[in-house]
Structure formats: C-alpha cells, structure tokens
Amino acid sequence: HVQLVESGGGSVQAGGSLRLSCAVSGYTGGYVSMGWFRQAPGKEREGVAVIYTESGRTHYSDSVKGRFTISQDTAKRTIFLRMNNLKPEDTAIYYCAATAGFACGTWWKNPRAYNHWGQGTQVTVS
C-alpha cells in the first residue's frame, strides 16, 4: 500500500517560515518526479514546486520562486518544502504528489501528471 505522508503544516504569521515533509512508504519502485501542490478554498489545485529525483533539478511556480525551496533526502525517501517569507495568499492545503514518469516542461504543474498523492497538510498564514 503506497503512502505519501505529509507533515509540518501549521499556522504562522506573515513573514514567517515553515518546512513541510513528505515521506514515501510502501512503494518499492522509484519516483522520478515529486512535487508539491496547494489548494485554497474555492480554487483549483496549483503546482508549487517539483524535484526530479535522479538529477535533483527543480522548478517553481512564479508565485513562490525565491521564497520556497524543494529538496530531497533520497536515503529516507523524503522530500521537503522549505517556505520562507510566507504571505496570507500562501494559505492552503499543501499536497505531496509523485509519479514514476518524467513530468517535463510545464506538465509538472498539472495534477494529472501524478498518480500518487498524500492526504494534505494545512498551512495558514495570517
């Protein structure tokens, strides 16, 4: 049973920081693309960042570039999202997503590129 388990969400004041984690379990294969998405109430799910696990290359949405950093610990099969200088508009449920495929170009921003998802963790910025 594949599981992606997020942790690290919470409430923070504007300008603060949080670090999200996503741990993979129950999957014996290798994910090539792992990403973070977020969804605010009444809005579509938005791609925030992706990391290609073999190369370590990353991409970010324009709304978080320069403030968020995605990284990985391959030995622990975990990815992270460090979020600095948080803004109220960053408030959302954040989801970890993964695929054994290569979510190239702008496809990485599309939720359909991923077939495994975590349960989500709430981030609230006031």
mmCIF file with all atom_site columns, C-alpha atoms in Angstrom:
data_model
loop_
_atom_site.group_PDB
_atom_site.id
_atom_site.type_symbol
_atom_site.label_atom_id
_atom_site.label_alt_id
_atom_site.label_comp_id
_atom_site.label_asym_id
_atom_site.label_entity_id
_atom_site.label_seq_id
_atom_site.pdbx_PDB_ins_code
_atom_site.Cartn_x
_atom_site.Cartn_y
_atom_site.Cartn_z
_atom_site.occupancy
_atom_site.B_iso_or_equiv
_atom_site.pdbx_formal_charge
_atom_site.auth_seq_id
_atom_site.auth_comp_id
_atom_site.auth_asym_id
_atom_site.auth_atom_id
_atom_site.pdbx_PDB_model_num
ATOM 1   C CA . HIS A 1 1   ? 0.000   0.000  0.000   1.00 0.00 ? 1   HIS A CA 1
ATOM 2   C CA . VAL A 1 2   ? 1.666   3.192  -1.238  1.00 0.00 ? 2   VAL A CA 1
ATOM 3   C CA . GLN A 1 3   ? 1.598   6.102  1.137   1.00 0.00 ? 3   GLN A CA 1
ATOM 4   C CA . LEU A 1 4   ? 2.845   9.654  0.887   1.00 0.00 ? 4   LEU A CA 1
ATOM 5   C CA . VAL A 1 5   ? 2.647   11.199 4.323   1.00 0.00 ? 5   VAL A CA 1
ATOM 6   C CA . GLU A 1 6   ? 2.964   14.959 4.696   1.00 0.00 ? 6   GLU A CA 1
ATOM 7   C CA . SER A 1 7   ? 3.822   16.742 7.905   1.00 0.00 ? 7   SER A CA 1
ATOM 8   C CA . GLY A 1 8   ? 4.957   20.154 9.066   1.00 0.00 ? 8   GLY A CA 1
ATOM 9   C CA . GLY A 1 9   ? 1.940   22.300 8.334   1.00 0.00 ? 9   GLY A CA 1
ATOM 10  C CA . GLY A 1 10  ? 0.566   24.787 10.808  1.00 0.00 ? 10  GLY A CA 1
ATOM 11  C CA . SER A 1 11  ? -0.277  28.408 11.465  1.00 0.00 ? 11  SER A CA 1
ATOM 12  C CA . VAL A 1 12  ? 2.271   31.186 11.133  1.00 0.00 ? 12  VAL A CA 1
ATOM 13  C CA . GLN A 1 13  ? 2.324   34.945 10.877  1.00 0.00 ? 13  GLN A CA 1
ATOM 14  C CA . ALA A 1 14  ? 3.136   36.674 7.632   1.00 0.00 ? 14  ALA A CA 1
ATOM 15  C CA . GLY A 1 15  ? 6.882   36.742 7.078   1.00 0.00 ? 15  GLY A CA 1
ATOM 16  C CA . GLY A 1 16  ? 7.367   33.502 8.964   1.00 0.00 ? 16  GLY A CA 1
ATOM 17  C CA . SER A 1 17  ? 8.651   30.130 7.786   1.00 0.00 ? 17  SER A CA 1
ATOM 18  C CA . LEU A 1 18  ? 7.562   26.510 7.735   1.00 0.00 ? 18  LEU A CA 1
ATOM 19  C CA . ARG A 1 19  ? 9.085   23.297 6.435   1.00 0.00 ? 19  ARG A CA 1
ATOM 20  C CA . LEU A 1 20  ? 6.872   20.581 5.031   1.00 0.00 ? 20  LEU A CA 1
ATOM 21  C CA . SER A 1 21  ? 7.966   16.969 4.736   1.00 0.00 ? 21  SER A CA 1
ATOM 22  C CA . CYS A 1 22  ? 6.633   14.139 2.588   1.00 0.00 ? 22  CYS A CA 1
ATOM 23  C CA . ALA A 1 23  ? 7.728   10.606 3.384   1.00 0.00 ? 23  ALA A CA 1
ATOM 24  C CA . VAL A 1 24  ? 7.203   7.721  0.971   1.00 0.00 ? 24  VAL A CA 1
ATOM 25  C CA . SER A 1 25  ? 6.321   4.253  2.191   1.00 0.00 ? 25  SER A CA 1
ATOM 26  C CA . GLY A 1 26  ? 5.004   1.049  0.677   1.00 0.00 ? 26  GLY A CA 1
ATOM 27  C CA . TYR A 1 27  ? 6.415   1.757  -2.786  1.00 0.00 ? 27  TYR A CA 1
ATOM 28  C CA . THR A 1 28  ? 9.278   -0.401 -3.963  1.00 0.00 ? 28  THR A CA 1
ATOM 29  C CA . GLY A 1 29  ? 9.801   1.421  -7.243  1.00 0.00 ? 29  GLY A CA 1
ATOM 30  C CA . GLY A 1 30  ? 11.405  4.771  -7.829  1.00 0.00 ? 30  GLY A CA 1
ATOM 31  C CA . TYR A 1 31  ? 9.633   8.039  -8.312  1.00 0.00 ? 31  TYR A CA 1
ATOM 32  C CA . VAL A 1 32  ? 11.163  10.222 -10.992 1.00 0.00 ? 32  VAL A CA 1
ATOM 33  C CA . SER A 1 33  ? 9.128   13.362 -10.328 1.00 0.00 ? 33  SER A CA 1
ATOM 34  C CA . MET A 1 34  ? 7.904   14.514 -6.940  1.00 0.00 ? 34  MET A CA 1
ATOM 35  C CA . GLY A 1 35  ? 6.041   17.726 -6.423  1.00 0.00 ? 35  GLY A CA 1
ATOM 36  C CA . TRP A 1 36  ? 4.172   19.944 -4.050  1.00 0.00 ? 36  TRP A CA 1
ATOM 37  C CA . PHE A 1 37  ? 0.748   21.294 -4.845  1.00 0.00 ? 37  PHE A CA 1
ATOM 38  C CA . ARG A 1 38  ? -1.601  23.512 -2.901  1.00 0.00 ? 38  ARG A CA 1
ATOM 39  C CA . GLN A 1 39  ? -5.293  24.177 -2.942  1.00 0.00 ? 39  GLN A CA 1
ATOM 40  C CA . ALA A 1 40  ? -7.022  27.121 -1.344  1.00 0.00 ? 40  ALA A CA 1
ATOM 41  C CA . PRO A 1 41  ? -10.789 27.141 -0.718  1.00 0.00 ? 41  PRO A CA 1
ATOM 42  C CA . GLY A 1 42  ? -12.690 27.704 -3.951  1.00 0.00 ? 42  GLY A CA 1
ATOM 43  C CA . LYS A 1 43  ? -9.566  27.490 -6.092  1.00 0.00 ? 43  LYS A CA 1
ATOM 44  C CA . GLU A 1 44  ? -8.018  24.857 -8.305  1.00 0.00 ? 44  GLU A CA 1
ATOM 45  C CA . ARG A 1 45  ? -5.105  22.761 -7.164  1.00 0.00 ? 45  ARG A CA 1
ATOM 46  C CA . GLU A 1 46  ? -1.904  24.623 -8.065  1.00 0.00 ? 46  GLU A CA 1
ATOM 47  C CA . GLY A 1 47  ? 1.553   23.223 -8.746  1.00 0.00 ? 47  GLY A CA 1
ATOM 48  C CA . VAL A 1 48  ? 4.068   24.880 -6.436  1.00 0.00 ? 48  VAL A CA 1
ATOM 49  C CA . ALA A 1 49  ? 7.344   23.039 -6.987  1.00 0.00 ? 49  ALA A CA 1
ATOM 50  C CA . VAL A 1 50  ? 8.777   19.860 -8.458  1.00 0.00 ? 50  VAL A CA 1
ATOM 51  C CA . ILE A 1 51  ? 12.005  17.958 -7.999  1.00 0.00 ? 51  ILE A CA 1
ATOM 52  C CA . TYR A 1 52  ? 13.334  15.371 -10.394 1.00 0.00 ? 52  TYR A CA 1
ATOM 53  C CA . THR A 1 53  ? 14.764  12.797 -8.035  1.00 0.00 ? 53  THR A CA 1
ATOM 54  C CA . GLU A 1 54  ? 17.509  11.454 -10.287 1.00 0.00 ? 54  GLU A CA 1
ATOM 55  C CA . SER A 1 55  ? 19.032  14.793 -11.286 1.00 0.00 ? 55  SER A CA 1
ATOM 56  C CA . GLY A 1 56  ? 17.913  16.962 -8.376  1.00 0.00 ? 56  GLY A CA 1
ATOM 57  C CA . ARG A 1 57  ? 16.664  19.605 -10.812 1.00 0.00 ? 57  ARG A CA 1
ATOM 58  C CA . THR A 1 58  ? 13.824  21.749 -9.551  1.00 0.00 ? 58  THR A CA 1
ATOM 59  C CA . HIS A 1 59  ? 11.149  24.079 -10.879 1.00 0.00 ? 59  HIS A CA 1
ATOM 60  C CA . TYR A 1 60  ? 8.911   26.539 -9.077  1.00 0.00 ? 60  TYR A CA 1
ATOM 61  C CA . SER A 1 61  ? 5.766   28.444 -9.797  1.00 0.00 ? 61  SER A CA 1
ATOM 62  C CA . ASP A 1 62  ? 6.272   32.170 -10.203 1.00 0.00 ? 62  ASP A CA 1
ATOM 63  C CA . SER A 1 63  ? 4.228   32.845 -7.082  1.00 0.00 ? 63  SER A CA 1
ATOM 64  C CA . VAL A 1 64  ? 6.741   31.102 -4.791  1.00 0.00 ? 64  VAL A CA 1
ATOM 65  C CA . LYS A 1 65  ? 10.028  31.446 -6.667  1.00 0.00 ? 65  LYS A CA 1
ATOM 66  C CA . GLY A 1 66  ? 12.706  32.879 -4.405  1.00 0.00 ? 66  GLY A CA 1
ATOM 67  C CA . ARG A 1 67  ? 10.735  32.082 -1.235  1.00 0.00 ? 67  ARG A CA 1
ATOM 68  C CA . PHE A 1 68  ? 10.201  28.301 -1.365  1.00 0.00 ? 68  PHE A CA 1
ATOM 69  C CA . THR A 1 69  ? 12.820  25.578 -1.756  1.00 0.00 ? 69  THR A CA 1
ATOM 70  C CA . ILE A 1 70  ? 12.116  21.957 -2.589  1.00 0.00 ? 70  ILE A CA 1
ATOM 71  C CA . SER A 1 71  ? 14.706  19.364 -1.628  1.00 0.00 ? 71  SER A CA 1
ATOM 72  C CA . GLN A 1 72  ? 15.054  15.652 -1.045  1.00 0.00 ? 72  GLN A CA 1
ATOM 73  C CA . ASP A 1 73  ? 16.673  13.082 1.167   1.00 0.00 ? 73  ASP A CA 1
ATOM 74  C CA . THR A 1 74  ? 16.931  10.093 -1.134  1.00 0.00 ? 74  THR A CA 1
ATOM 75  C CA . ALA A 1 75  ? 18.092  7.736  1.598   1.00 0.00 ? 75  ALA A CA 1
ATOM 76  C CA . LYS A 1 76  ? 14.976  8.500  3.642   1.00 0.00 ? 76  LYS A CA 1
ATOM 77  C CA . ARG A 1 77  ? 12.729  8.676  0.568   1.00 0.00 ? 77  ARG A CA 1
ATOM 78  C CA . THR A 1 78  ? 11.525  12.045 1.734   1.00 0.00 ? 78  THR A CA 1
ATOM 79  C CA . ILE A 1 79  ? 11.064  15.394 0.065   1.00 0.00 ? 79  ILE A CA 1
ATOM 80  C CA . PHE A 1 80  ? 10.799  18.748 1.760   1.00 0.00 ? 80  PHE A CA 1
ATOM 81  C CA . LEU A 1 81  ? 9.371   22.175 1.039   1.00 0.00 ? 81  LEU A CA 1
ATOM 82  C CA . ARG A 1 82  ? 11.016  24.995 2.904   1.00 0.00 ? 82  ARG A CA 1
ATOM 83  C CA . MET A 1 83  ? 8.732   28.028 2.842   1.00 0.00 ? 83  MET A CA 1
ATOM 84  C CA . ASN A 1 84  ? 10.147  31.414 3.807   1.00 0.00 ? 84  ASN A CA 1
ATOM 85  C CA . ASN A 1 85  ? 8.609   34.867 3.884   1.00 0.00 ? 85  ASN A CA 1
ATOM 86  C CA . LEU A 1 86  ? 5.134   33.380 3.943   1.00 0.00 ? 86  LEU A CA 1
ATOM 87  C CA . LYS A 1 87  ? 2.220   35.521 2.830   1.00 0.00 ? 87  LYS A CA 1
ATOM 88  C CA . PRO A 1 88  ? -1.505  35.250 3.602   1.00 0.00 ? 88  PRO A CA 1
ATOM 89  C CA . GLU A 1 89  ? -2.076  34.180 -0.012  1.00 0.00 ? 89  GLU A CA 1
ATOM 90  C CA . ASP A 1 90  ? 0.039   31.088 0.676   1.00 0.00 ? 90  ASP A CA 1
ATOM 91  C CA . THR A 1 91  ? -2.747  29.792 2.916   1.00 0.00 ? 91  THR A CA 1
ATOM 92  C CA . ALA A 1 92  ? -3.920  26.458 1.529   1.00 0.00 ? 92  ALA A CA 1
ATOM 93  C CA . ILE A 1 93  ? -3.830  22.718 1.954   1.00 0.00 ? 93  ILE A CA 1
ATOM 94  C CA . TYR A 1 94  ? -0.484  21.509 0.670   1.00 0.00 ? 94  TYR A CA 1
ATOM 95  C CA . TYR A 1 95  ? -0.226  18.134 -1.026  1.00 0.00 ? 95  TYR A CA 1
ATOM 96  C CA . CYS A 1 96  ? 2.721   15.970 -1.927  1.00 0.00 ? 96  CYS A CA 1
ATOM 97  C CA . ALA A 1 97  ? 2.493   14.174 -5.277  1.00 0.00 ? 97  ALA A CA 1
ATOM 98  C CA . ALA A 1 98  ? 4.658   11.645 -7.071  1.00 0.00 ? 98  ALA A CA 1
ATOM 99  C CA . THR A 1 99  ? 4.985   9.776  -10.328 1.00 0.00 ? 99  THR A CA 1
ATOM 100 C CA . ALA A 1 100 ? 7.380   7.263  -11.820 1.00 0.00 ? 100 ALA A CA 1
ATOM 101 C CA . GLY A 1 101 ? 7.202   9.282  -15.017 1.00 0.00 ? 101 GLY A CA 1
ATOM 102 C CA . PHE A 1 102 ? 9.031   12.422 -16.044 1.00 0.00 ? 102 PHE A CA 1
ATOM 103 C CA . ALA A 1 103 ? 6.735   15.399 -15.600 1.00 0.00 ? 103 ALA A CA 1
ATOM 104 C CA . CYS A 1 104 ? 8.644   17.594 -18.022 1.00 0.00 ? 104 CYS A CA 1
ATOM 105 C CA . GLY A 1 105 ? 8.116   21.138 -19.234 1.00 0.00 ? 105 GLY A CA 1
ATOM 106 C CA . THR A 1 106 ? 5.047   22.741 -17.740 1.00 0.00 ? 106 THR A CA 1
ATOM 107 C CA . TRP A 1 107 ? 3.357   19.357 -17.367 1.00 0.00 ? 107 TRP A CA 1
ATOM 108 C CA . TRP A 1 108 ? 4.759   19.222 -13.850 1.00 0.00 ? 108 TRP A CA 1
ATOM 109 C CA . LYS A 1 109 ? 2.200   21.839 -12.819 1.00 0.00 ? 109 LYS A CA 1
ATOM 110 C CA . ASN A 1 110 ? -0.717  19.657 -13.886 1.00 0.00 ? 110 ASN A CA 1
ATOM 111 C CA . PRO A 1 111 ? -2.178  17.393 -11.173 1.00 0.00 ? 111 PRO A CA 1
ATOM 112 C CA . ARG A 1 112 ? -2.885  14.775 -13.858 1.00 0.00 ? 112 ARG A CA 1
ATOM 113 C CA . ALA A 1 113 ? 0.861   14.212 -14.215 1.00 0.00 ? 113 ALA A CA 1
ATOM 114 C CA . TYR A 1 114 ? 0.939   12.472 -10.828 1.00 0.00 ? 114 TYR A CA 1
ATOM 115 C CA . ASN A 1 115 ? -0.664  9.234  -9.738  1.00 0.00 ? 115 ASN A CA 1
ATOM 116 C CA . HIS A 1 116 ? 0.209   9.095  -6.051  1.00 0.00 ? 116 HIS A CA 1
ATOM 117 C CA . TRP A 1 117 ? -0.891  11.755 -3.579  1.00 0.00 ? 117 TRP A CA 1
ATOM 118 C CA . GLY A 1 118 ? -0.605  12.469 0.090   1.00 0.00 ? 118 GLY A CA 1
ATOM 119 C CA . GLN A 1 119 ? -3.515  13.398 2.312   1.00 0.00 ? 119 GLN A CA 1
ATOM 120 C CA . GLY A 1 120 ? -2.553  17.063 2.579   1.00 0.00 ? 120 GLY A CA 1
ATOM 121 C CA . THR A 1 121 ? -1.419  19.341 5.380   1.00 0.00 ? 121 THR A CA 1
ATOM 122 C CA . GLN A 1 122 ? -2.932  22.718 6.227   1.00 0.00 ? 122 GLN A CA 1
ATOM 123 C CA . VAL A 1 123 ? -0.828  25.868 6.083   1.00 0.00 ? 123 VAL A CA 1
ATOM 124 C CA . THR A 1 124 ? -2.405  29.046 7.435   1.00 0.00 ? 124 THR A CA 1
ATOM 125 C CA . VAL A 1 125 ? -0.691  32.422 7.208   1.00 0.00 ? 125 VAL A CA 1
ATOM 126 C CA . SER A 1 126 ? -2.232  35.399 8.992   1.00 0.00 ? 126 SER A CA 1
#
